[in-house]
CSV table of C-alpha atoms in Angstrom, one decimal:
chain,number,residue,atom,x,y,z
A,229,UNK,CA,111.7,-1.2,70.6
A,230,UNK,CA,110.1,-4.1,72.4
A,231,UNK,CA,106.4,-4.9,72.7
A,232,UNK,CA,104.0,-7.7,73.8
A,233,UNK,CA,100.6,-8.7,72.6
A,234,UNK,CA,98.1,-10.5,74.7
A,235,UNK,CA,95.3,-11.0,72.2
A,236,UNK,CA,92.5,-12.0,74.6
A,237,UNK,CA,90.9,-9.6,77.1
A,238,UNK,CA,89.5,-12.4,79.2
A,239,UNK,CA,90.0,-16.2,79.4
A,240,UNK,CA,87.2,-18.3,81.0
A,241,UNK,CA,87.9,-21.8,82.0
A,242,UNK,CA,86.1,-24.4,84.1
A,243,UNK,CA,87.9,-25.6,87.3
A,244,UNK,CA,90.0,-28.6,86.6
A,245,UNK,CA,90.4,-27.9,82.9
A,246,UNK,CA,93.7,-26.8,81.2
A,247,UNK,CA,94.4,-23.1,81.3
A,248,UNK,CA,96.3,-21.3,78.5
A,249,UNK,CA,97.0,-17.6,78.4
A,250,UNK,CA,98.6,-16.4,75.1
A,251,UNK,CA,101.5,-14.0,74.6
A,252,UNK,CA,103.5,-13.0,71.5
A,253,UNK,CA,106.4,-10.6,71.6
A,254,UNK,CA,108.4,-8.4,69.4
A,255,UNK,CA,112.0,-7.5,70.2
A,256,UNK,CA,115.3,-7.0,68.4
A,257,UNK,CA,117.8,-9.7,69.4
A,258,UNK,CA,117.2,-12.3,72.0
A,259,UNK,CA,114.5,-11.7,74.6
A,260,UNK,CA,114.1,-12.2,78.3
A,261,UNK,CA,110.4,-13.2,78.9
A,262,UNK,CA,108.3,-13.1,82.0
A,263,UNK,CA,104.9,-13.8,83.4
A,264,UNK,CA,103.4,-12.0,86.3
A,265,UNK,CA,100.1,-12.4,88.1
A,266,UNK,CA,98.1,-9.6,89.9
A,267,UNK,CA,95.4,-10.3,92.4
A,268,UNK,CA,92.8,-7.6,93.2
A,269,UNK,CA,94.2,-4.5,94.9
A,270,UNK,CA,97.7,-6.0,95.0
A,271,UNK,CA,101.0,-5.5,93.3
A,272,UNK,CA,102.4,-7.9,90.6
A,273,UNK,CA,103.9,-11.2,91.6
A,274,UNK,CA,106.5,-13.0,89.6
A,275,UNK,CA,105.5,-16.4,88.2
A,276,UNK,CA,108.2,-17.5,85.9
A,277,UNK,CA,110.9,-16.4,83.4
A,278,UNK,CA,112.7,-17.5,80.3
A,279,UNK,CA,116.3,-16.3,80.1
A,280,UNK,CA,118.2,-19.0,78.3
A,281,UNK,CA,118.3,-22.8,77.9
A,282,UNK,CA,115.3,-25.2,78.0
A,283,UNK,CA,112.4,-23.7,76.1
A,284,UNK,CA,109.9,-25.1,78.7
A,285,UNK,CA,110.1,-23.2,82.0
A,286,UNK,CA,108.3,-24.1,85.1
A,287,UNK,CA,107.2,-21.6,87.7
A,288,UNK,CA,105.2,-21.0,90.8
A,289,UNK,CA,101.7,-22.5,91.6
A,290,UNK,CA,102.0,-25.2,88.9
A,291,UNK,CA,102.3,-22.8,86.0
A,292,UNK,CA,104.6,-23.4,83.0
A,293,UNK,CA,105.4,-21.6,79.8
A,294,UNK,CA,107.0,-22.5,76.5
A,295,UNK,CA,109.3,-20.2,74.6
A,296,UNK,CA,108.9,-20.6,70.8
A,297,UNK,CA,111.4,-18.5,69.0
A,298,UNK,CA,110.0,-19.2,65.5
A,299,UNK,CA,106.5,-18.1,66.5
A,300,UNK,CA,107.8,-15.4,68.9
A,301,UNK,CA,105.4,-16.7,71.5
A,302,UNK,CA,105.6,-17.4,75.3
A,303,UNK,CA,102.2,-18.9,76.2
A,304,UNK,CA,101.4,-19.6,79.9
A,305,UNK,CA,99.8,-22.9,80.8
A,306,UNK,CA,98.5,-24.8,83.7
A,307,UNK,CA,97.2,-28.4,83.3
A,308,UNK,CA,94.4,-28.1,85.8
A,309,UNK,CA,93.0,-24.7,86.8
A,310,UNK,CA,91.9,-23.8,90.3
A,311,UNK,CA,89.3,-21.1,91.3
A,312,UNK,CA,92.2,-19.4,93.1
A,313,UNK,CA,93.9,-18.9,89.8
A,314,UNK,CA,91.4,-16.2,88.9
A,315,UNK,CA,93.5,-13.1,88.5
A,316,UNK,CA,95.0,-10.7,86.0
A,317,UNK,CA,98.0,-12.1,84.1
A,318,UNK,CA,100.7,-10.0,82.4
A,319,UNK,CA,103.3,-11.1,79.9
A,320,UNK,CA,106.5,-9.0,79.7
A,321,UNK,CA,109.6,-8.9,77.5
A,322,UNK,CA,113.0,-7.3,78.0
A,323,UNK,CA,115.6,-6.8,75.3
A,324,UNK,CA,118.8,-8.4,76.7
A,325,UNK,CA,120.9,-5.8,78.4
A,326,UNK,CA,118.5,-2.8,78.5
A,327,UNK,CA,117.0,-3.6,81.9
A,328,UNK,CA,113.6,-2.4,80.9
A,329,UNK,CA,110.4,-4.5,80.7
A,330,UNK,CA,107.6,-3.9,78.2
A,331,UNK,CA,104.3,-5.3,79.5
A,332,UNK,CA,101.3,-6.6,77.6
A,333,UNK,CA,97.8,-5.2,78.5
A,334,UNK,CA,97.0,-8.2,80.7
A,335,UNK,CA,94.5,-11.0,80.5
A,336,UNK,CA,91.8,-11.5,83.1
A,337,UNK,CA,91.5,-15.2,83.9
A,338,UNK,CA,88.2,-16.4,85.3
A,339,UNK,CA,88.1,-20.0,86.6
A,340,UNK,CA,84.5,-21.1,87.0
A,341,UNK,CA,83.7,-23.6,89.8
B,179,UNK,CA,112.3,-8.6,104.6
B,180,UNK,CA,109.5,-6.2,103.8
B,181,UNK,CA,110.4,-6.3,100.1
B,182,UNK,CA,109.2,-3.2,98.3
B,183,UNK,CA,107.1,-0.7,100.3
B,184,UNK,CA,105.2,2.3,99.0
B,185,UNK,CA,103.5,5.2,100.7
B,186,UNK,CA,100.8,6.4,100.6
B,187,UNK,CA,98.3,3.6,99.7
B,188,UNK,CA,95.7,6.1,98.5
B,189,UNK,CA,95.7,9.8,97.7
B,190,UNK,CA,93.2,12.3,96.3
B,191,UNK,CA,94.6,15.5,94.8
B,192,UNK,CA,93.1,18.6,93.3
B,193,UNK,CA,94.3,19.7,89.8
B,194,UNK,CA,97.5,21.7,90.2
B,195,UNK,CA,98.5,20.2,93.6
B,196,UNK,CA,101.8,18.5,94.0
B,197,UNK,CA,102.8,15.4,95.9
B,198,UNK,CA,105.6,12.8,96.2
B,199,UNK,CA,105.2,9.1,96.2
B,200,UNK,CA,107.7,7.2,98.3
B,201,UNK,CA,109.3,3.8,97.6
B,202,UNK,CA,111.8,1.8,99.5
B,203,UNK,CA,113.3,-1.7,99.0
B,204,UNK,CA,115.3,-3.8,101.5
B,205,UNK,CA,116.7,-6.3,99.0
B,206,UNK,CA,119.9,-4.4,98.2
B,207,UNK,CA,118.8,-4.1,94.5
B,208,UNK,CA,120.6,-1.7,92.2
B,209,UNK,CA,117.7,-1.1,89.8
B,210,UNK,CA,114.4,0.6,90.7
B,211,UNK,CA,111.4,1.5,88.6
B,212,UNK,CA,108.2,3.5,88.6
B,213,UNK,CA,105.2,2.4,86.6
B,214,UNK,CA,101.6,3.5,86.1
B,215,UNK,CA,98.8,1.0,85.5
B,216,UNK,CA,95.7,2.1,83.6
B,217,UNK,CA,92.8,-0.2,82.6
B,218,UNK,CA,93.4,-2.0,79.3
B,219,UNK,CA,96.9,-0.6,79.0
B,220,UNK,CA,99.0,-2.8,81.1
B,221,UNK,CA,101.9,-1.2,83.0
B,222,UNK,CA,103.9,1.6,81.4
B,223,UNK,CA,107.3,2.7,82.6
B,224,UNK,CA,107.6,6.3,83.8
B,225,UNK,CA,111.2,6.4,85.0
B,226,UNK,CA,113.8,4.0,86.1
B,227,UNK,CA,117.1,4.1,87.9
B,228,UNK,CA,119.8,1.6,87.1
B,229,UNK,CA,121.9,2.4,90.1
B,230,UNK,CA,122.2,5.0,92.8
B,231,UNK,CA,122.7,8.4,91.3
B,232,UNK,CA,121.3,7.6,87.9
B,233,UNK,CA,117.8,8.0,86.4
B,234,UNK,CA,116.4,7.6,83.0
B,235,UNK,CA,113.1,8.4,81.3
B,236,UNK,CA,110.7,5.6,80.4
B,237,UNK,CA,107.8,5.5,78.1
B,238,UNK,CA,105.6,8.2,79.8
B,239,UNK,CA,107.8,10.6,81.8
B,240,UNK,CA,106.0,13.9,81.1
B,241,UNK,CA,104.6,15.5,84.2
B,242,UNK,CA,106.8,13.5,86.6
B,243,UNK,CA,110.2,13.8,88.2
B,244,UNK,CA,112.2,11.3,90.2
B,245,UNK,CA,114.9,11.2,92.8
B,246,UNK,CA,117.1,8.2,93.7
B,247,UNK,CA,117.8,9.3,97.2
B,248,UNK,CA,120.1,6.4,98.0
B,249,UNK,CA,120.3,2.7,97.1
B,250,UNK,CA,117.1,1.9,99.0
B,251,UNK,CA,114.8,4.8,98.1
B,252,UNK,CA,113.3,6.0,94.8
B,253,UNK,CA,110.7,8.7,94.9
B,254,UNK,CA,108.3,10.0,92.2
B,255,UNK,CA,107.0,13.6,92.2
B,256,UNK,CA,104.1,15.1,90.5
B,257,UNK,CA,104.7,18.9,90.4
B,258,UNK,CA,101.3,20.0,89.2
B,259,UNK,CA,98.8,17.1,89.1
B,260,UNK,CA,96.4,16.7,86.2
B,261,UNK,CA,93.3,14.4,85.9
B,262,UNK,CA,95.2,12.4,83.3
B,263,UNK,CA,97.5,11.3,86.1
B,264,UNK,CA,94.8,9.5,87.8
B,265,UNK,CA,96.2,6.0,88.0
B,266,UNK,CA,97.6,3.2,90.1
B,267,UNK,CA,101.4,3.7,90.6
B,268,UNK,CA,103.7,0.8,91.2
B,269,UNK,CA,107.3,0.9,92.3
B,270,UNK,CA,109.6,-2.1,91.5
B,271,UNK,CA,113.2,-3.2,92.0
B,272,UNK,CA,115.5,-5.8,90.5
B,273,UNK,CA,119.0,-7.1,90.5
B,274,UNK,CA,119.9,-7.6,86.9
B,275,UNK,CA,122.7,-10.1,87.1
B,276,UNK,CA,123.3,-13.7,85.9
B,277,UNK,CA,121.1,-15.2,88.6
B,278,UNK,CA,117.9,-13.3,88.4
B,279,UNK,CA,116.3,-10.6,86.3
B,280,UNK,CA,112.7,-10.5,87.7
B,281,UNK,CA,111.3,-7.3,89.1
B,282,UNK,CA,109.7,-7.2,92.6
B,283,UNK,CA,106.7,-4.9,92.9
B,284,UNK,CA,105.3,-2.9,95.8
B,285,UNK,CA,101.6,-2.9,96.7
B,286,UNK,CA,100.8,0.3,94.7
B,287,UNK,CA,99.5,3.8,95.3
B,288,UNK,CA,96.0,4.6,94.0
B,289,UNK,CA,96.0,8.3,93.0
B,290,UNK,CA,92.9,10.2,92.0
B,291,UNK,CA,93.2,13.8,90.6
B,292,UNK,CA,90.0,15.8,90.6
């Protein structure tokens, strides 16, 4: 079985401050890890992924995430948040080879001008 | 490329009615998925299809059926709708190979069952 925990329901951050959205996962074997973003009344958009290699992965819109195997975490970060980053963010994990994603419940990010 | 398209965008059904949600992708992907999104629960997999002609149950398949009509199209059918099936439904597709694994999502269908 595979699962994701996103412990915070909402993350509030002032514009220009660093943004962190937390994610921990549980999976047997090595994981594939993903972050998606959802704007109101839209489908999910892919942000970034960890498949293998460098633990720090960079994605769209200035976001990055660090894979930490010992802590089973994959936190999403952005050095300087924009008001336009306000959205719902989902972390997801796939056990290698089973081609199925398990999503966390999502984190609402609110960037305050 | 239109990506992943879904029809309809909105639908209201009465309990016991049936309907089919349509999904199509133009990216030549082998794998396709149906999810439902409910507040505070993230996305849950209903069914998926690894390739044309194959389908498998996901986490919440009860009350649903699917058809992988061809490589492009993957439909989801509610035979007898129930209020518990009120949700937003998303279709997605992916090409699980060594180059990319991410899923691409459609815009969603908002279904209300009264």
